[in-house]
Amino acid sequence: MLALLPSRAPATSPSDSAEISAKLSADRAQFDQRFAFLEARGAANWAAADLARARTLAAESVGARDAGSMPLAEQRLAEAASVLDAIERASRESTPAATPHAQPPASAPAPGTGAAVAGGARNLADEAYAKASGEGFAALGAGQLEKARDAFAKARALRPDGPEARDGLRRVEAARAARGLAVRRAEAEDLEDEERWQDALDAYDAILRQDSSLAWAHEGRARAGSRLQLGDSLQALIDHPERLANPRLRDEAAALLRTAEQEQQSGPVLRTQITRLTNLLPALVKPVRLSLVSDSRTQVTIPSVGSFGSFARRDIELKPGRYTVIGTRDGFREVRRDITVTPGKELLTVNVSCSEPT
């Protein structure tokens, strides 16, 4: 699961911002005094890693302040001060007789020596790296992914093995991927709103190919697949209403309608399908008038309905369904007419005459 990014800080008034800035400056001045004192006591000889950590956090505070993220700047400076607290506690426990005015040990490099110059350059590089990292985290928290990536790339150039830059770039890429998935999710949901169920299904399939662990994509795929099947089933009955002459299919159609009416996301396409099929069902039991036209010499029969003899014209009523009208006449070839009586049709005319001699 992707890590959540820090939320944006609430808006503050100009007076609040000035007060926060002033407090941050005062806290930073106090931090610098404490840091300088610990360096003077030679803490670099026995707490080098912790001092470097405090310096990095302080520089990140500066980067966050410059990027406009005062809450993050305060947080990083407070973390840096906590590191100094731990160094001071360790110093008191290991040298209980130490006084606040203790001098640096004799082995500490004096100003102007090569070691001091190298150490100063290293400190400047550490400051620049930490400041760039701080700017990156501040931009990341504000959702400014391109700015964050540039800042972390600058930090990595200053220190290729720096864990903050490496982690920051990883988080930027994760945020970019999450933002891309959010866009694709919105597109798939828009397709659902438009009742383009096949397109929505394809969109969710594409998302799951990228990340098969996304629960919302699995849910969306199931939803789109179900609605696609429902819509296709309704439309098949609407396009071929004669199939509803079968009692079993009529029962299935009624159940399908109940399912459709219970859908919470009922768009115009589904509502239209429901209305059309609802109007079709009562017509399934309403007879349709069939007009049989013949030559008064052909015997006309409809199996399962009856024999009607010979006539020039005869009107009967049939329920919707499929029928075969058969015409016979001595000395002539039999005639068969397969007909479909469609629900809702007013009149159907069929000509049945045996005219081809055997």
mmCIF file of C-alpha atoms in Angstrom:
data_model
loop_
_atom_site.group_PDB
_atom_site.id
_atom_site.type_symbol
_atom_site.label_atom_id
_atom_site.label_comp_id
_atom_site.label_asym_id
_atom_site.label_seq_id
_atom_site.Cartn_x
_atom_site.Cartn_y
_atom_site.Cartn_z
ATOM 1 C CA MET A 1 0.000 0.000 0.000
ATOM 2 C CA LEU A 2 1.305 3.451 -0.839
ATOM 3 C CA ALA A 3 2.377 5.664 2.081
ATOM 4 C CA LEU A 4 0.120 8.623 2.761
ATOM 5 C CA LEU A 5 1.661 11.994 2.098
ATOM 6 C CA PRO A 6 1.602 14.683 4.803
ATOM 7 C CA SER A 7 -1.540 16.766 4.566
ATOM 8 C CA ARG A 8 -1.415 20.433 3.707
ATOM 9 C CA ALA A 9 -1.122 22.803 6.619
ATOM 10 C CA PRO A 10 -4.180 24.926 7.374
ATOM 11 C CA ALA A 11 -4.116 28.501 6.186
ATOM 12 C CA THR A 12 -2.754 31.027 8.693
ATOM 13 C CA SER A 13 -3.161 34.789 8.955
ATOM 14 C CA PRO A 14 -0.213 37.151 8.266
ATOM 15 C CA SER A 15 0.119 37.878 12.003
ATOM 16 C CA ASP A 16 0.206 34.165 12.818
ATOM 17 C CA SER A 17 2.818 33.582 10.125
ATOM 18 C CA ALA A 18 5.014 36.364 11.502
ATOM 19 C CA GLU A 19 4.726 34.950 15.026
ATOM 20 C CA ILE A 20 5.617 31.438 13.837
ATOM 21 C CA SER A 21 8.571 32.784 11.832
ATOM 22 C CA ALA A 22 9.868 34.746 14.814
ATOM 23 C CA LYS A 23 9.613 31.721 17.108
ATOM 24 C CA LEU A 24 11.354 29.552 14.532
ATOM 25 C CA SER A 25 14.213 32.072 14.272
ATOM 26 C CA ALA A 26 14.588 32.180 18.059
ATOM 27 C CA ASP A 27 14.573 28.390 18.321
ATOM 28 C CA ARG A 28 17.151 28.154 15.539
ATOM 29 C CA ALA A 29 19.429 30.654 17.288
ATOM 30 C CA GLN A 30 19.219 28.625 20.489
ATOM 31 C CA PHE A 31 19.942 25.446 18.531
ATOM 32 C CA ASP A 32 23.021 27.010 16.910
ATOM 33 C CA GLN A 33 24.378 28.060 20.313
ATOM 34 C CA ARG A 34 23.924 24.577 21.740
ATOM 35 C CA PHE A 35 25.436 22.963 18.666
ATOM 36 C CA ALA A 36 28.496 25.258 18.768
ATOM 37 C CA PHE A 37 28.995 24.536 22.462
ATOM 38 C CA LEU A 38 28.905 20.766 21.892
ATOM 39 C CA GLU A 39 31.378 21.081 19.025
ATOM 40 C CA ALA A 40 33.647 23.140 21.275
ATOM 41 C CA ARG A 41 33.560 20.340 23.839
ATOM 42 C CA GLY A 42 34.749 17.923 21.175
ATOM 43 C CA ALA A 43 31.447 16.073 20.745
ATOM 44 C CA ALA A 44 32.494 15.251 17.192
ATOM 45 C CA ASN A 45 34.976 12.793 18.674
ATOM 46 C CA TRP A 46 32.365 10.731 20.544
ATOM 47 C CA ALA A 47 28.973 11.630 18.980
ATOM 48 C CA ALA A 48 29.831 12.347 15.363
ATOM 49 C CA ALA A 49 26.831 10.477 13.914
ATOM 50 C CA ASP A 50 24.371 12.217 16.242
ATOM 51 C CA LEU A 51 25.830 15.640 15.503
ATOM 52 C CA ALA A 52 25.563 14.964 11.772
ATOM 53 C CA ARG A 53 21.945 13.882 12.281
ATOM 54 C CA ALA A 54 21.152 17.081 14.194
ATOM 55 C CA ARG A 55 22.833 19.201 11.504
ATOM 56 C CA THR A 56 20.848 17.396 8.774
ATOM 57 C CA LEU A 57 17.540 17.942 10.556
ATOM 58 C CA ALA A 58 18.315 21.608 11.119
ATOM 59 C CA ALA A 59 19.162 22.066 7.461
ATOM 60 C CA GLU A 60 15.968 20.291 6.480
ATOM 61 C CA SER A 61 14.164 22.808 8.699
ATOM 62 C CA VAL A 62 15.713 25.629 6.685
ATOM 63 C CA GLY A 63 14.736 23.951 3.434
ATOM 64 C CA ALA A 64 11.175 23.493 4.615
ATOM 65 C CA ARG A 65 10.988 27.137 5.749
ATOM 66 C CA ASP A 66 12.278 28.370 2.393
ATOM 67 C CA ALA A 67 9.710 26.169 0.638
ATOM 68 C CA GLY A 68 6.927 27.788 2.687
ATOM 69 C CA SER A 69 6.167 24.797 4.915
ATOM 70 C CA MET A 70 6.457 26.283 8.400
ATOM 71 C CA PRO A 71 4.907 23.310 10.262
ATOM 72 C CA LEU A 72 7.476 20.964 8.719
ATOM 73 C CA ALA A 73 10.251 23.457 9.476
ATOM 74 C CA GLU A 74 9.203 23.554 13.137
ATOM 75 C CA GLN A 75 8.966 19.773 13.270
ATOM 76 C CA ARG A 76 12.438 19.210 11.815
ATOM 77 C CA LEU A 77 14.026 21.805 14.146
ATOM 78 C CA ALA A 78 12.329 20.224 17.166
ATOM 79 C CA GLU A 79 13.699 16.832 16.101
ATOM 80 C CA ALA A 80 17.176 18.364 15.745
ATOM 81 C CA ALA A 81 16.927 19.856 19.259
ATOM 82 C CA SER A 82 15.898 16.437 20.626
ATOM 83 C CA VAL A 83 19.060 14.941 19.146
ATOM 84 C CA LEU A 84 21.130 17.588 20.971
ATOM 85 C CA ASP A 85 19.247 16.754 24.175
ATOM 86 C CA ALA A 86 20.342 13.132 23.800
ATOM 87 C CA ILE A 87 23.984 14.155 23.160
ATOM 88 C CA GLU A 88 23.991 16.378 26.228
ATOM 89 C CA ARG A 89 22.519 13.644 28.416
ATOM 90 C CA ALA A 90 25.137 11.191 27.180
ATOM 91 C CA SER A 91 27.847 13.773 27.885
ATOM 92 C CA ARG A 92 26.672 14.316 31.492
ATOM 93 C CA GLU A 93 26.466 10.592 32.154
ATOM 94 C CA SER A 94 29.953 9.883 30.789
ATOM 95 C CA THR A 95 31.702 12.974 32.258
ATOM 96 C CA PRO A 96 29.819 13.992 35.401
ATOM 97 C CA ALA A 97 32.515 16.455 36.436
ATOM 98 C CA ALA A 98 32.341 18.383 33.184
ATOM 99 C CA THR A 99 31.513 22.057 33.521
ATOM 100 C CA PRO A 100 29.648 24.279 31.089
ATOM 101 C CA HIS A 101 32.943 26.074 30.354
ATOM 102 C CA ALA A 102 34.965 22.981 29.530
ATOM 103 C CA GLN A 103 37.471 23.493 26.756
ATOM 104 C CA PRO A 104 37.803 21.253 23.695
ATOM 105 C CA PRO A 105 40.285 18.417 24.102
ATOM 106 C CA ALA A 106 43.860 19.009 23.003
ATOM 107 C CA SER A 107 43.462 16.611 20.116
ATOM 108 C CA ALA A 108 40.721 18.726 18.536
ATOM 109 C CA PRO A 109 41.933 20.350 15.310
ATOM 110 C CA ALA A 110 42.811 24.006 15.701
ATOM 111 C CA PRO A 111 41.318 26.565 13.383
ATOM 112 C CA GLY A 112 43.310 27.004 10.220
ATOM 113 C CA THR A 113 44.718 23.477 10.094
ATOM 114 C CA GLY A 114 44.061 21.218 7.081
ATOM 115 C CA ALA A 115 41.732 19.043 9.118
ATOM 116 C CA ALA A 116 39.664 22.047 10.153
ATOM 117 C CA VAL A 117 39.392 23.275 6.577
ATOM 118 C CA ALA A 118 38.334 19.826 5.380
ATOM 119 C CA GLY A 119 35.830 19.567 8.196
ATOM 120 C CA GLY A 120 34.385 22.961 7.342
ATOM 121 C CA ALA A 121 33.955 22.017 3.695
ATOM 122 C CA ARG A 122 32.296 18.779 4.720
ATOM 123 C CA ASN A 123 29.938 20.675 7.011
ATOM 124 C CA LEU A 124 28.961 23.021 4.195
ATOM 125 C CA ALA A 125 28.274 20.079 1.906
ATOM 126 C CA ASP A 126 26.177 18.460 4.633
ATOM 127 C CA GLU A 127 24.223 21.687 5.082
ATOM 128 C CA ALA A 128 23.525 21.955 1.339
ATOM 129 C CA TYR A 129 22.465 18.313 1.155
ATOM 130 C CA ALA A 130 20.172 18.600 4.151
ATOM 131 C CA LYS A 131 18.670 21.844 2.916
ATOM 132 C CA ALA A 132 17.892 20.304 -0.476
ATOM 133 C CA SER A 133 16.363 17.270 1.253
ATOM 134 C CA GLY A 134 14.267 19.547 3.454
ATOM 135 C CA GLU A 135 12.985 21.445 0.423
ATOM 136 C CA GLY A 136 12.130 18.117 -1.176
ATOM 137 C CA PHE A 137 10.114 16.888 1.797
ATOM 138 C CA ALA A 138 8.328 20.219 2.095
ATOM 139 C CA ALA A 139 7.362 20.171 -1.588
ATOM 140 C CA LEU A 140 6.302 16.542 -1.287
ATOM 141 C CA GLY A 141 4.032 17.389 1.627
ATOM 142 C CA ALA A 142 2.479 20.194 -0.427
ATOM 143 C CA GLY A 143 1.822 17.842 -3.343
ATOM 144 C CA GLN A 144 4.352 19.629 -5.594
ATOM 145 C CA LEU A 145 5.827 16.452 -7.033
ATOM 146 C CA GLU A 146 7.985 17.963 -9.779
ATOM 147 C CA LYS A 147 9.524 20.465 -7.369
ATOM 148 C CA ALA A 148 10.109 17.678 -4.833
ATOM 149 C CA ARG A 149 11.785 15.480 -7.414
ATOM 150 C CA ASP A 150 14.120 18.294 -8.474
ATOM 151 C CA ALA A 151 15.089 18.980 -4.858
ATOM 152 C CA PHE A 152 15.784 15.338 -4.066
ATOM 153 C CA ALA A 153 17.762 14.966 -7.301
ATOM 154 C CA LYS A 154 19.900 17.942 -6.226
ATOM 155 C CA ALA A 155 20.422 16.323 -2.817
ATOM 156 C CA ARG A 156 21.407 13.010 -4.414
ATOM 157 C CA ALA A 157 23.929 14.809 -6.631
ATOM 158 C CA LEU A 158 25.499 16.269 -3.470
ATOM 159 C CA ARG A 159 25.500 12.912 -1.687
ATOM 160 C CA PRO A 160 24.785 9.911 -3.965
ATOM 161 C CA ASP A 161 24.458 7.530 -1.015
ATOM 162 C CA GLY A 162 22.275 9.849 1.080
ATOM 163 C CA PRO A 163 19.308 7.900 2.515
ATOM 164 C CA GLU A 164 17.056 10.986 2.695
ATOM 165 C CA ALA A 165 17.454 11.723 -1.016
ATOM 166 C CA ARG A 166 16.947 8.072 -1.915
ATOM 167 C CA ASP A 167 13.839 7.767 0.252
ATOM 168 C CA GLY A 168 12.502 11.091 -0.985
ATOM 169 C CA LEU A 169 12.820 10.083 -4.639
ATOM 170 C CA ARG A 170 11.126 6.767 -3.866
ATOM 171 C CA ARG A 171 8.246 8.580 -2.205
ATOM 172 C CA VAL A 172 7.941 10.998 -5.136
ATOM 173 C CA GLU A 173 7.665 8.110 -7.600
ATOM 174 C CA ALA A 174 5.133 6.381 -5.360
ATOM 175 C CA ALA A 175 3.089 9.582 -5.193
ATOM 176 C CA ARG A 176 3.291 10.006 -8.970
ATOM 177 C CA ALA A 177 2.103 6.429 -9.460
ATOM 178 C CA ALA A 178 -0.727 6.959 -6.979
ATOM 179 C CA ARG A 179 -1.733 10.172 -8.733
ATOM 180 C CA GLY A 180 -1.721 8.356 -12.090
ATOM 181 C CA LEU A 181 -3.915 5.596 -10.677
ATOM 182 C CA ALA A 182 -6.256 8.207 -9.219
ATOM 183 C CA VAL A 183 -6.680 9.746 -12.689
ATOM 184 C CA ARG A 184 -7.345 6.348 -14.267
ATOM 185 C CA ARG A 185 -9.811 5.485 -11.507
ATOM 186 C CA ALA A 186 -11.714 8.720 -12.165
ATOM 187 C CA GLU A 187 -11.801 7.913 -15.893
ATOM 188 C CA ALA A 188 -13.191 4.421 -15.214
ATOM 189 C CA GLU A 189 -15.837 5.833 -12.877
ATOM 190 C CA ASP A 190 -16.797 8.418 -15.524
ATOM 191 C CA LEU A 191 -17.374 5.544 -17.970
ATOM 192 C CA GLU A 192 -19.643 3.941 -15.387
ATOM 193 C CA ASP A 193 -21.596 7.185 -15.015
ATOM 194 C CA GLU A 194 -22.055 7.194 -18.798
ATOM 195 C CA GLU A 195 -23.223 3.537 -18.660
ATOM 196 C CA ARG A 196 -20.428 2.499 -21.013
ATOM 197 C CA TRP A 197 -20.005 -0.770 -19.202
ATOM 198 C CA GLN A 198 -17.740 -2.556 -21.685
ATOM 199 C CA ASP A 199 -15.358 0.418 -21.751
ATOM 200 C CA ALA A 200 -15.420 0.623 -17.939
ATOM 201 C CA LEU A 201 -14.656 -3.099 -17.691
ATOM 202 C CA ASP A 202 -11.715 -2.680 -20.065
ATOM 203 C CA ALA A 203 -10.446 0.287 -18.021
ATOM 204 C CA TYR A 204 -10.514 -1.663 -14.755
ATOM 205 C CA ASP A 205 -8.791 -4.625 -16.426
ATOM 206 C CA ALA A 206 -5.989 -2.300 -17.573
ATOM 207 C CA ILE A 207 -5.594 -0.882 -14.045
ATOM 208 C CA LEU A 208 -5.440 -4.365 -12.523
ATOM 209 C CA ARG A 209 -2.774 -5.397 -14.993
ATOM 210 C CA GLN A 210 -0.690 -2.571 -13.545
ATOM 211 C CA ASP A 211 -1.487 -3.397 -9.902
ATOM 212 C CA SER A 212 -3.557 -6.483 -9.137
ATOM 213 C CA SER A 213 -3.743 -5.675 -5.415
ATOM 214 C CA LEU A 214 -6.115 -2.696 -5.754
ATOM 215 C CA ALA A 215 -9.358 -3.601 -3.992
ATOM 216 C CA TRP A 216 -11.281 -0.677 -5.507
ATOM 217 C CA ALA A 217 -10.332 -1.810 -9.015
ATOM 218 C CA HIS A 218 -11.559 -5.345 -8.320
ATOM 219 C CA GLU A 219 -14.815 -3.903 -6.981
ATOM 220 C CA GLY A 220 -15.182 -1.642 -10.022
ATOM 221 C CA ARG A 221 -14.503 -4.536 -12.392
ATOM 222 C CA ALA A 222 -17.148 -6.693 -10.700
ATOM 223 C CA ARG A 223 -19.636 -3.824 -10.803
ATOM 224 C CA ALA A 224 -19.018 -3.086 -14.488
ATOM 225 C CA GLY A 225 -19.182 -6.767 -15.434
ATOM 226 C CA SER A 226 -22.482 -7.247 -13.624
ATOM 227 C CA ARG A 227 -24.058 -4.193 -15.230
ATOM 228 C CA LEU A 228 -22.772 -5.178 -18.674
ATOM 229 C CA GLN A 229 -24.411 -8.589 -18.354
ATOM 230 C CA LEU A 230 -27.671 -7.075 -17.058
ATOM 231 C CA GLY A 231 -27.859 -4.539 -19.870
ATOM 232 C CA ASP A 232 -27.091 -7.114 -22.553
ATOM 233 C CA SER A 233 -29.747 -9.483 -21.195
ATOM 234 C CA LEU A 234 -32.399 -6.765 -21.141
ATOM 235 C CA GLN A 235 -31.533 -5.599 -24.636
ATOM 236 C CA ALA A 236 -31.638 -9.135 -26.033
ATOM 237 C CA LEU A 237 -35.259 -9.490 -24.858
ATOM 238 C CA ILE A 238 -36.168 -6.041 -26.168
ATOM 239 C CA ASP A 239 -34.648 -6.815 -29.586
ATOM 240 C CA HIS A 240 -36.345 -10.237 -29.795
ATOM 241 C CA PRO A 241 -39.653 -9.953 -27.936
ATOM 242 C CA GLU A 242 -41.038 -13.052 -29.678
ATOM 243 C CA ARG A 243 -38.849 -15.126 -27.378
ATOM 244 C CA LEU A 244 -41.034 -13.983 -24.513
ATOM 245 C CA ALA A 245 -43.861 -16.124 -25.838
ATOM 246 C CA ASN A 246 -42.129 -18.934 -23.962
ATOM 247 C CA PRO A 247 -43.524 -19.001 -20.377
ATOM 248 C CA ARG A 248 -40.113 -19.874 -18.924
ATOM 249 C CA LEU A 249 -38.476 -16.888 -20.630
ATOM 250 C CA ARG A 250 -41.295 -14.650 -19.435
ATOM 251 C CA ASP A 251 -40.557 -15.675 -15.847
ATOM 252 C CA GLU A 252 -36.868 -14.996 -16.417
ATOM 253 C CA ALA A 253 -37.699 -11.598 -17.885
ATOM 254 C CA ALA A 254 -39.807 -10.702 -14.845
ATOM 255 C CA ALA A 255 -36.936 -11.677 -12.519
ATOM 256 C CA LEU A 256 -34.519 -9.669 -14.652
ATOM 257 C CA LEU A 257 -36.764 -6.635 -14.365
ATOM 258 C CA ARG A 258 -36.831 -6.928 -10.576
ATOM 259 C CA THR A 259 -33.031 -7.037 -10.525
ATOM 260 C CA ALA A 260 -32.806 -3.997 -12.804
ATOM 261 C CA GLU A 261 -35.277 -2.003 -10.702
ATOM 262 C CA GLN A 262 -33.185 -2.642 -7.571
ATOM 263 C CA GLU A 263 -30.021 -1.195 -9.099
ATOM 264 C CA GLN A 264 -28.868 1.817 -7.099
ATOM 265 C CA GLN A 265 -26.995 3.363 -10.045
ATOM 266 C CA SER A 266 -29.848 3.606 -12.506
ATOM 267 C CA GLY A 267 -28.911 5.799 -15.462
ATOM 268 C CA PRO A 268 -31.038 6.802 -18.451
ATOM 269 C CA VAL A 269 -30.033 3.764 -20.518
ATOM 270 C CA LEU A 270 -31.113 1.289 -17.847
ATOM 271 C CA ARG A 271 -34.314 3.189 -17.098
ATOM 272 C CA THR A 272 -35.230 3.128 -20.783
ATOM 273 C CA GLN A 273 -34.622 -0.620 -20.960
ATOM 274 C CA ILE A 274 -36.761 -1.187 -17.880
ATOM 275 C CA THR A 275 -39.609 0.859 -19.351
ATOM 276 C CA ARG A 276 -39.514 -0.893 -22.724
ATOM 277 C CA LEU A 277 -39.456 -4.394 -21.268
ATOM 278 C CA THR A 278 -42.132 -3.526 -18.715
ATOM 279 C CA ASN A 279 -44.394 -2.385 -21.546
ATOM 280 C CA LEU A 280 -43.688 -5.556 -23.496
ATOM 281 C CA LEU A 281 -44.671 -8.066 -20.820
ATOM 282 C CA PRO A 282 -48.438 -7.296 -20.674
ATOM 283 C CA ALA A 283 -48.579 -7.555 -24.467
ATOM 284 C CA LEU A 284 -47.314 -11.116 -24.310
ATOM 285 C CA VAL A 285 -50.721 -12.442 -23.311
ATOM 286 C CA LYS A 286 -52.671 -10.124 -25.601
ATOM 287 C CA PRO A 287 -53.737 -11.909 -28.831
ATOM 288 C CA VAL A 288 -52.675 -10.513 -32.185
ATOM 289 C CA ARG A 289 -55.072 -10.560 -35.165
ATOM 290 C CA LEU A 290 -53.850 -12.794 -38.005
ATOM 291 C CA SER A 291 -55.407 -12.348 -41.426
ATOM 292 C CA LEU A 292 -55.137 -15.511 -43.564
ATOM 293 C CA VAL A 293 -55.511 -14.982 -47.325
ATOM 294 C CA SER A 294 -56.015 -18.011 -49.618
ATOM 295 C CA ASP A 295 -57.604 -19.086 -52.936
ATOM 296 C CA SER A 296 -60.762 -20.799 -51.616
ATOM 297 C CA ARG A 297 -59.364 -24.186 -52.760
ATOM 298 C CA THR A 298 -56.422 -24.667 -50.374
ATOM 299 C CA GLN A 299 -57.024 -26.349 -47.000
ATOM 300 C CA VAL A 300 -55.353 -24.308 -44.296
ATOM 301 C CA THR A 301 -54.139 -25.741 -40.977
ATOM 302 C CA ILE A 302 -52.107 -24.370 -38.083
ATOM 303 C CA PRO A 303 -50.794 -27.218 -35.900
ATOM 304 C CA SER A 304 -51.703 -26.868 -32.211
ATOM 305 C CA VAL A 305 -54.288 -24.246 -33.187
ATOM 306 C CA GLY A 306 -56.708 -25.936 -35.614
ATOM 307 C CA SER A 307 -57.858 -26.564 -39.195
ATOM 308 C CA PHE A 308 -59.676 -23.787 -40.985
ATOM 309 C CA GLY A 309 -60.675 -25.421 -44.277
ATOM 310 C CA SER A 310 -60.625 -23.406 -47.497
ATOM 311 C CA PHE A 311 -61.507 -19.741 -47.793
ATOM 312 C CA ALA A 312 -60.604 -16.522 -49.553
ATOM 313 C CA ARG A 313 -59.869 -14.656 -46.316
ATOM 314 C CA ARG A 314 -60.200 -15.473 -42.657
ATOM 315 C CA ASP A 315 -59.179 -13.565 -39.549
ATOM 316 C CA ILE A 316 -58.141 -15.330 -36.354
ATOM 317 C CA GLU A 317 -56.416 -14.329 -33.134
ATOM 318 C CA LEU A 318 -53.168 -15.886 -31.919
ATOM 319 C CA LYS A 319 -51.050 -15.307 -28.848
ATOM 320 C CA PRO A 320 -47.517 -14.078 -29.520
ATOM 321 C CA GLY A 321 -45.164 -16.864 -30.519
ATOM 322 C CA ARG A 322 -43.900 -18.937 -33.447
ATOM 323 C CA TYR A 323 -46.312 -20.846 -35.700
ATOM 324 C CA THR A 324 -46.342 -22.798 -38.952
ATOM 325 C CA VAL A 325 -49.272 -22.278 -41.365
ATOM 326 C CA ILE A 326 -49.746 -25.272 -43.677
ATOM 327 C CA GLY A 327 -51.676 -25.265 -46.950
ATOM 328 C CA THR A 328 -52.689 -28.488 -48.775
ATOM 329 C CA ARG A 329 -54.561 -29.186 -52.023
ATOM 330 C CA ASP A 330 -54.991 -32.373 -54.006
ATOM 331 C CA GLY A 331 -52.599 -32.493 -56.956
ATOM 332 C CA PHE A 332 -50.537 -29.560 -55.709
ATOM 333 C CA ARG A 333 -47.379 -29.222 -53.686
ATOM 334 C CA GLU A 334 -47.871 -28.497 -49.973
ATOM 335 C CA VAL A 335 -47.118 -24.960 -48.784
ATOM 336 C CA ARG A 336 -45.666 -24.060 -45.367
ATOM 337 C CA ARG A 337 -45.352 -20.582 -43.930
ATOM 338 C CA ASP A 338 -43.338 -20.124 -40.715
ATOM 339 C CA ILE A 339 -44.545 -16.982 -38.958
ATOM 340 C CA THR A 340 -43.703 -15.103 -35.793
ATOM 341 C CA VAL A 341 -46.513 -13.330 -33.998
ATOM 342 C CA THR A 342 -44.810 -10.377 -32.297
ATOM 343 C CA PRO A 343 -46.224 -8.892 -29.071
ATOM 344 C CA GLY A 344 -47.943 -5.559 -29.530
ATOM 345 C CA LYS A 345 -48.459 -5.966 -33.281
ATOM 346 C CA GLU A 346 -51.898 -4.894 -34.478
ATOM 347 C CA LEU A 347 -52.298 -7.106 -37.557
ATOM 348 C CA LEU A 348 -50.360 -9.809 -39.358
ATOM 349 C CA THR A 349 -51.322 -10.954 -42.881
ATOM 350 C CA VAL A 350 -50.246 -14.311 -44.344
ATOM 351 C CA ASN A 351 -50.980 -15.665 -47.841
ATOM 352 C CA VAL A 352 -51.340 -19.448 -48.052
ATOM 353 C CA SER A 353 -52.230 -20.874 -51.493
ATOM 354 C CA CYS A 354 -51.106 -24.088 -53.164
ATOM 355 C CA SER A 355 -50.369 -23.146 -56.813
ATOM 356 C CA GLU A 356 -47.546 -25.515 -57.880
ATOM 357 C CA PRO A 357 -48.817 -28.828 -59.375
ATOM 358 C CA THR A 358 -47.112 -32.052 -58.267
#
